[in-house]
Coordinates of C-alpha atoms in Angstrom, one line a residue:
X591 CA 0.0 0.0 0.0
X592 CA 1.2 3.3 -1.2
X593 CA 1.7 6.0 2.3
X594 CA 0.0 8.8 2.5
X595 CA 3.5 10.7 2.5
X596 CA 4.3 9.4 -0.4
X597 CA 3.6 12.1 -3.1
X598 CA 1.1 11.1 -5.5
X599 CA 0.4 12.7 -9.3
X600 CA -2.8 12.5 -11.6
X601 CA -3.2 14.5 -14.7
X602 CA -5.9 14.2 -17.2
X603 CA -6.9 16.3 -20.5
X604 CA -10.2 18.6 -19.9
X605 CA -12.7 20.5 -21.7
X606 CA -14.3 23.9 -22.2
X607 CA -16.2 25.1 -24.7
X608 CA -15.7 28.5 -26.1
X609 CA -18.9 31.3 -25.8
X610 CA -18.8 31.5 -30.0
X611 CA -15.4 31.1 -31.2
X612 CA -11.7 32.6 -30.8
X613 CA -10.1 33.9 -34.1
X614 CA -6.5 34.9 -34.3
X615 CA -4.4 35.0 -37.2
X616 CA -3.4 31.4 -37.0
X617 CA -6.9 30.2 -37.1
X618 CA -10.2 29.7 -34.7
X619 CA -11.1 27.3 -31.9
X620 CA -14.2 26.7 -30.3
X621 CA -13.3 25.1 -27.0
X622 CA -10.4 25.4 -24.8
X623 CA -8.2 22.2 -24.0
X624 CA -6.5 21.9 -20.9
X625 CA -4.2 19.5 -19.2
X626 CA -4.3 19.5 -15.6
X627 CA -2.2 17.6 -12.9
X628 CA -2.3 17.5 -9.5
X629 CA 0.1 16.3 -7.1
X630 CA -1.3 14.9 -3.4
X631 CA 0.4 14.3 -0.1
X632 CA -0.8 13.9 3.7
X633 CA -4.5 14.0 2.1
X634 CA -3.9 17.6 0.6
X635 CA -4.2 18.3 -3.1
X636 CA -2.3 20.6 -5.2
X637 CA -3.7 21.5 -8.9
X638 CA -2.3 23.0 -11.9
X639 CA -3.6 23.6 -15.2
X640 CA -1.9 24.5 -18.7
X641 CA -2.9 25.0 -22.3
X642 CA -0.9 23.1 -25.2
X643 CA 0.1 25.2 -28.0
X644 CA 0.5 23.9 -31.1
X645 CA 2.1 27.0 -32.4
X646 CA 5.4 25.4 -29.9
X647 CA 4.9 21.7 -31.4
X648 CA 2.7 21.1 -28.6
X649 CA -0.4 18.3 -28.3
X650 CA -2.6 18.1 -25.2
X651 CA -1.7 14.2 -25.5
X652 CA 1.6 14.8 -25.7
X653 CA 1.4 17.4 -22.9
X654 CA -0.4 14.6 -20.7
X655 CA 1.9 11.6 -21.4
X656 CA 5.0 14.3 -20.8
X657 CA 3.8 14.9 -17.3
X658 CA 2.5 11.0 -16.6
X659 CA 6.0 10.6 -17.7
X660 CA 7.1 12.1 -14.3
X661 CA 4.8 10.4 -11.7
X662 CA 8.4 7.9 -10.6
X663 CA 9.9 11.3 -9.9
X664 CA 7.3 12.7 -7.9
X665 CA 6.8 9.6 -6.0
X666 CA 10.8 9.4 -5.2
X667 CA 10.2 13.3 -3.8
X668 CA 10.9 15.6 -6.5
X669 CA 10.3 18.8 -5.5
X670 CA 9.7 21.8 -7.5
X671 CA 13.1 23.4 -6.9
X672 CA 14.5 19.9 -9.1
X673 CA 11.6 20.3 -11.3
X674 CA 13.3 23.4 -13.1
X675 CA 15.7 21.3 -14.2
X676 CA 13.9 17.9 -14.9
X677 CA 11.5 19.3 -17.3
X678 CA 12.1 21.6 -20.0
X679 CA 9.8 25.1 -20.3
X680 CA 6.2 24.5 -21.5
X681 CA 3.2 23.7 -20.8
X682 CA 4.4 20.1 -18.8
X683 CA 6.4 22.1 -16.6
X684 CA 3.9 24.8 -15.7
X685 CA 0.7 22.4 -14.3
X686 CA 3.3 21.0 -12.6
X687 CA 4.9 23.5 -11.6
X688 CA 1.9 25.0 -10.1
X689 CA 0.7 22.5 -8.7
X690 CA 3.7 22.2 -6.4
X691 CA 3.0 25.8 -5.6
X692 CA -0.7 25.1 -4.6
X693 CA 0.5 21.7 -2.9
X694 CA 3.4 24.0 -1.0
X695 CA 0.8 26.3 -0.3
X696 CA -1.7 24.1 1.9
X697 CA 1.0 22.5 2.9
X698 CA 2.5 25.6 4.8
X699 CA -0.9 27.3 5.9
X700 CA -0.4 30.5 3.6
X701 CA -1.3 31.9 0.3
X702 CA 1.0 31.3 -2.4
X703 CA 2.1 35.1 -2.6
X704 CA 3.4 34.7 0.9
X705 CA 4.7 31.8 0.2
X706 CA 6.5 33.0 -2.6
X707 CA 7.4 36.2 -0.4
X708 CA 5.6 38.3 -3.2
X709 CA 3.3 41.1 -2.5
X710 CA -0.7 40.4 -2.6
X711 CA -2.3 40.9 -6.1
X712 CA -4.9 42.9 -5.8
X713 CA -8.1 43.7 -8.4
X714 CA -6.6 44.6 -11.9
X715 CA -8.6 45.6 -15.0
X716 CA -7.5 42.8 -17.7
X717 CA -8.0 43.4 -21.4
X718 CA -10.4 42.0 -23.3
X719 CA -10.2 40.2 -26.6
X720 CA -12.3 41.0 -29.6
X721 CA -11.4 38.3 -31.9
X722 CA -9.8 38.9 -35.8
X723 CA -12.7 39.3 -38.1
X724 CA -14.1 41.4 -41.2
X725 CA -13.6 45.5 -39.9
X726 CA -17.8 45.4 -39.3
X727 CA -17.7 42.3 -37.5
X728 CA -15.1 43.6 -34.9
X729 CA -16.3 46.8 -34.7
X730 CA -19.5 45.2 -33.6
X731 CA -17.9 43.2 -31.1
X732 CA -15.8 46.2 -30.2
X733 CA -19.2 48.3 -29.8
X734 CA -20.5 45.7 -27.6
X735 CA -17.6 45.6 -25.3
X736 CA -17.0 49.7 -25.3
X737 CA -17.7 50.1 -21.5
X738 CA -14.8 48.0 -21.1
X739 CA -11.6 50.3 -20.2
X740 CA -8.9 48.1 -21.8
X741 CA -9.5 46.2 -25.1
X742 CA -7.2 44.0 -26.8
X743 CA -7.6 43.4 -30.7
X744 CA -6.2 40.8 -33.3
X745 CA -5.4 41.3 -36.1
X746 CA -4.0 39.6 -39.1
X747 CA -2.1 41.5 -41.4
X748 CA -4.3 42.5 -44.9
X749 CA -6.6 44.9 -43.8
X750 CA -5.2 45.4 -40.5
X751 CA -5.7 49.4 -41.1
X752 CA -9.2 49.1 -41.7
X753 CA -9.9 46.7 -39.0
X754 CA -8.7 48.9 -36.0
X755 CA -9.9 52.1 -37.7
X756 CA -13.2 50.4 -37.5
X757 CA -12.5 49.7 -34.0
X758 CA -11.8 53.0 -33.0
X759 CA -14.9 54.1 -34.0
X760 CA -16.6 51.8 -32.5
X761 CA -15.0 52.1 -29.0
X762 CA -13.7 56.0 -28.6
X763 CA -12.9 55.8 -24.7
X764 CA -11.1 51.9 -24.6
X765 CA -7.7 52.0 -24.0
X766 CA -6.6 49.7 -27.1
X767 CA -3.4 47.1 -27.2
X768 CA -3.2 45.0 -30.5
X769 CA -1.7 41.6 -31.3
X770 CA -0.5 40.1 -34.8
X771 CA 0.2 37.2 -33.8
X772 CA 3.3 37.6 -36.5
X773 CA 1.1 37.9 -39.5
X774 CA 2.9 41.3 -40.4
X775 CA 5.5 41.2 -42.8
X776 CA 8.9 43.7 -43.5
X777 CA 7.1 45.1 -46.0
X778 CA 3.5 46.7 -44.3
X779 CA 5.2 47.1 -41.1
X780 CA 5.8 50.2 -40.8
X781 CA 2.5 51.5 -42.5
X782 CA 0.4 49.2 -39.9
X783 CA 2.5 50.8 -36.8
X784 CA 1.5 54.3 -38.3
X785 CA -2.1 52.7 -38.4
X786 CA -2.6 51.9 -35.2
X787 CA -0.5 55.4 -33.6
X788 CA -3.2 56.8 -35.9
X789 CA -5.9 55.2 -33.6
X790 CA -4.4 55.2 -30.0
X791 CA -3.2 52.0 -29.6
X792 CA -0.7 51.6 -26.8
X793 CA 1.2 48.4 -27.8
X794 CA 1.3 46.5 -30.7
X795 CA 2.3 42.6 -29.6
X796 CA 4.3 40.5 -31.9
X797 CA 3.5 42.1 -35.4
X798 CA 6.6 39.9 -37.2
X799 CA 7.2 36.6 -37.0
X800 CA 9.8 35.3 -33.7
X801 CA 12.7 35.1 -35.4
X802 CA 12.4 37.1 -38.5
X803 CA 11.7 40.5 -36.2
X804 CA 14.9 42.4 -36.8
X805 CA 13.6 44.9 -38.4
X806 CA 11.8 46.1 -35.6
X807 CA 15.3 47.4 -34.6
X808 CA 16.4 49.0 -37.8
X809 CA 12.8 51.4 -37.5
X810 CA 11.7 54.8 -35.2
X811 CA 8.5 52.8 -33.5
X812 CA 5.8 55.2 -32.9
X813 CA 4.2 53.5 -30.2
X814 CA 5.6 50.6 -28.0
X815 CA 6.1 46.8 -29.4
X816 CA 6.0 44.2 -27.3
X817 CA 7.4 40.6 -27.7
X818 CA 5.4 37.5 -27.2
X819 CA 6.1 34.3 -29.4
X820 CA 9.9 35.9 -29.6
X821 CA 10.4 35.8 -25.9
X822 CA 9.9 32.8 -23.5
X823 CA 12.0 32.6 -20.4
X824 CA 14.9 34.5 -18.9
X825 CA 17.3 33.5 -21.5
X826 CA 15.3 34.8 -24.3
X827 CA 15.4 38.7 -23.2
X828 CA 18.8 40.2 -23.5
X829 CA 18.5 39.6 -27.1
X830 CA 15.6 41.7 -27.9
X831 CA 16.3 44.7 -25.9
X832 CA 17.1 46.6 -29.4
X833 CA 13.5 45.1 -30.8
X834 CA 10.9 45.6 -28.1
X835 CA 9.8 47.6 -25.5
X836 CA 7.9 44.8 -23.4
X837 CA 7.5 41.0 -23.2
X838 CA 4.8 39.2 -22.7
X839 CA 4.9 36.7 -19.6
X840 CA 2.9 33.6 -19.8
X841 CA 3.2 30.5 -17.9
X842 CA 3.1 28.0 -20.2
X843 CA 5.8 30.0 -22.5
X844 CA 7.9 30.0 -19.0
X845 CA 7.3 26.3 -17.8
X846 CA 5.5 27.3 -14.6
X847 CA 5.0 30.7 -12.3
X848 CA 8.5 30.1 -10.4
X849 CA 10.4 31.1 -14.2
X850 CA 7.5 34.2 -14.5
X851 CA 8.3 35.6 -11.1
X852 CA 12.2 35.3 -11.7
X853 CA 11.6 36.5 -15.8
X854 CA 9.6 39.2 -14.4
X855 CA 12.4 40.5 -12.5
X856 CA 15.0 40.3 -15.1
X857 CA 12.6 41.9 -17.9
X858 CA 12.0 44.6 -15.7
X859 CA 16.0 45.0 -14.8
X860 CA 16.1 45.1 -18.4
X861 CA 14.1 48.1 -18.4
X862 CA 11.2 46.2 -20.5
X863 CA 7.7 46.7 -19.3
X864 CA 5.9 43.7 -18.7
X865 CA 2.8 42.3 -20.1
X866 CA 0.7 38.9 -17.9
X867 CA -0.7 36.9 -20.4
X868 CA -2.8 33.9 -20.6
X869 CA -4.0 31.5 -23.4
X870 CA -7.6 30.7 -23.3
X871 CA -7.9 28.7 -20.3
X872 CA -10.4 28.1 -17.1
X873 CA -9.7 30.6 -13.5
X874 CA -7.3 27.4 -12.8
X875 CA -4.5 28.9 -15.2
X876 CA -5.0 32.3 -14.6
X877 CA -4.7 32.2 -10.6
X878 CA -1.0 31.8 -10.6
X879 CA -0.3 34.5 -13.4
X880 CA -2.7 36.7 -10.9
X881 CA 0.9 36.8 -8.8
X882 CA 3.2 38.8 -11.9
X883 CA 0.1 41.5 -11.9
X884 CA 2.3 43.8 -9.7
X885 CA 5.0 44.0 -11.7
X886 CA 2.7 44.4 -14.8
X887 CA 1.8 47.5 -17.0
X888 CA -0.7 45.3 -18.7
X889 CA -3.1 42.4 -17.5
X890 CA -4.1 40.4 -20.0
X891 CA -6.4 37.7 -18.2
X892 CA -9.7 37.4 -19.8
X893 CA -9.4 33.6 -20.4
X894 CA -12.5 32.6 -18.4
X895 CA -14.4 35.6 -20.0
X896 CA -14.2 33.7 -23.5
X897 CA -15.4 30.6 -22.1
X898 CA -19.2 29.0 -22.1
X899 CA -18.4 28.5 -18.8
X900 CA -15.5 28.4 -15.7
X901 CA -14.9 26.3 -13.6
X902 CA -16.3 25.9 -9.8
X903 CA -14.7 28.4 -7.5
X904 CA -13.4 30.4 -10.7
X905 CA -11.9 34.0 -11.0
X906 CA -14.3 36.9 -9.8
X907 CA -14.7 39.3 -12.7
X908 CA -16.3 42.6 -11.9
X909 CA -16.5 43.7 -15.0
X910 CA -13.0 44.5 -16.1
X911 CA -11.9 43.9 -12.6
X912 CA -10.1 40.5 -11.7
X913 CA -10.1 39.8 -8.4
X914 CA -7.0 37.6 -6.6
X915 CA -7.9 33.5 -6.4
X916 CA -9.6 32.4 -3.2
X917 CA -8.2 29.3 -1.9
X918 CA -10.5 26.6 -2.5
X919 CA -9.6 27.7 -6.6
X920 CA -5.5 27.9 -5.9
X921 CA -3.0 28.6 -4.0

């Protein structure tokens, strides 16, 4: 018979359908598919949850078998301080990673933050996605979603002019960040930058592709650009200091909230301003990400927003507003 003190890991693939659908330049999905793991000892339960990416090569079956692929480990005591090296970054590394955090956590009698020795995150507006469409289509969904005070819009490169014009219109008063998703080329760089300086967008996240972004060096940017499938952990920054002007920070990128915090740090020693993002996920993957917010000019944690529905003991959205995790959700 297995002890009780002997750690213990599940995992399993899960779920949630998507209110609609979720367009970006790649393509559209109508349900989000999580892999969540949870590792147990002394009858107490910590959970984690990430989001495969196939842009990264990444399956949620091969996601699940990666992290199955550790239960010897866990059961001989790995801990999570081991686990940065056992595992490479991605989304494997983060549900577990997390939930060694949340496990930690109970274990300890405090919140994670405290845990962590990281100040409380308290209520943050997050953006909120309108999804890449025809210029009428998102400016209906932009119209809709006016009263919101931070918007953040797709786009995918032909058009892109008309499509946050059309947004602009549609919401006057939104503070407006925009992502390419890489679907800009050399060539229409430059006039979609003008575009959206033209309309009052803040940041413009990831207009070339990673890899094929030097450009963004050799150009005056007229509003700040912000790195997201170029960037992924610490090691990743120094090189881009001449291209961007923020990263984007998000979990399953980083392999788990213990790389974010220290990424955070070094991104902001780097003088970069800092972007928490999220893929579209349950409350489950956003609670840890809640703990970067402080360090963060921009929230991006509307996940649950986009989904039919969250689950139990999710995220509390006022509005814009996203509250810190309660307990019985993580951490």
């Amino acid at each position: 018979m297995t002890s009780s003190k002997v750690p213990a890991l599940r995992s399993q693939i899960e779920r949630f359908p998507i209110a609609g659908s979720f367009t970006i330049s790649r393509g559209a999905k109508t349900e989000a598919v999580t892999v969540v793991a949870e590792v147990s000892r002394d009858g107490l339960t910590g959970r984690g949850e990430c989001v495969p990416y196939p842009r990264y090569g990444e399956t949620p079956e091969a996601t699940l078998a990666a992290i199955q692929a550790m239960e010897d480990a866990v059961r001989g005591g790995l801990d999570r301080e081991a686990l940065q090296a056992a595992m490479k970054p991605g989304a494997a590394r983060n549900a577990l990673d997390c939930a060694f955090i949340d496990l930690e956590a109970k274990q300890a009698g405090l919140r994670a933050w405290s845990l962590l020795g990281r100040p409380s995150p308290g209520e943050r507006t997050t953006a909120f996605t309108i999804s890449l469409g025809a210029p009428e289509t998102m400016a209906a969904a932009a119209a809709k979603a006016a009263h919101r005070p931070l918007l953040k819009i797709k786009l995918g490169g032909e058009g892109d002019a008309a499509r946050i014009a059309a947004v602009r219109k549609a919401a006057p008063e939104s503070e407006l960040i925009v992502d390419a998703n890489e679907a800009w080329a050399e060539a229409n760089l430059e006039a979609n930058l003008a575009a959206c300086a033209a309309a009052g967008v803040t940041l413009v996240e990831q207009p070339l592709p990673a890899g094929r972004d030097h450009a963004l060096a050799r150009i005056k940017r007229p509003l700040a650009v912000c790195a997201d499938e170029s960037v992924h952990d610490r090691g990743s920054l120094a090189p881009l200091r001449d291209r961007y002007d923020a990263v984007n920070i998000k979990l399953d990128k980083t392999g788990g909230l213990t790389e974010a915090l220290a990424m955070a740090d070094a991104a902001q020693a780097l003088g970069f301003e800092i972007m928490i993002g999220c893929m579209v996920a349950t409350s489950l993957s956003m609670a840890p990400a809640t703990l970067v917010t402080p360090q963060a000019r921009f929230v991006d944690l509307d996940g649950p927003l986009l989904l039919a529905h969250d689950r139990n003991h999710g995220l509390r959205y006022d509005g814009s507003l996203v509250y810190p995790p309660e307990s019985s959700l993580w951490g």
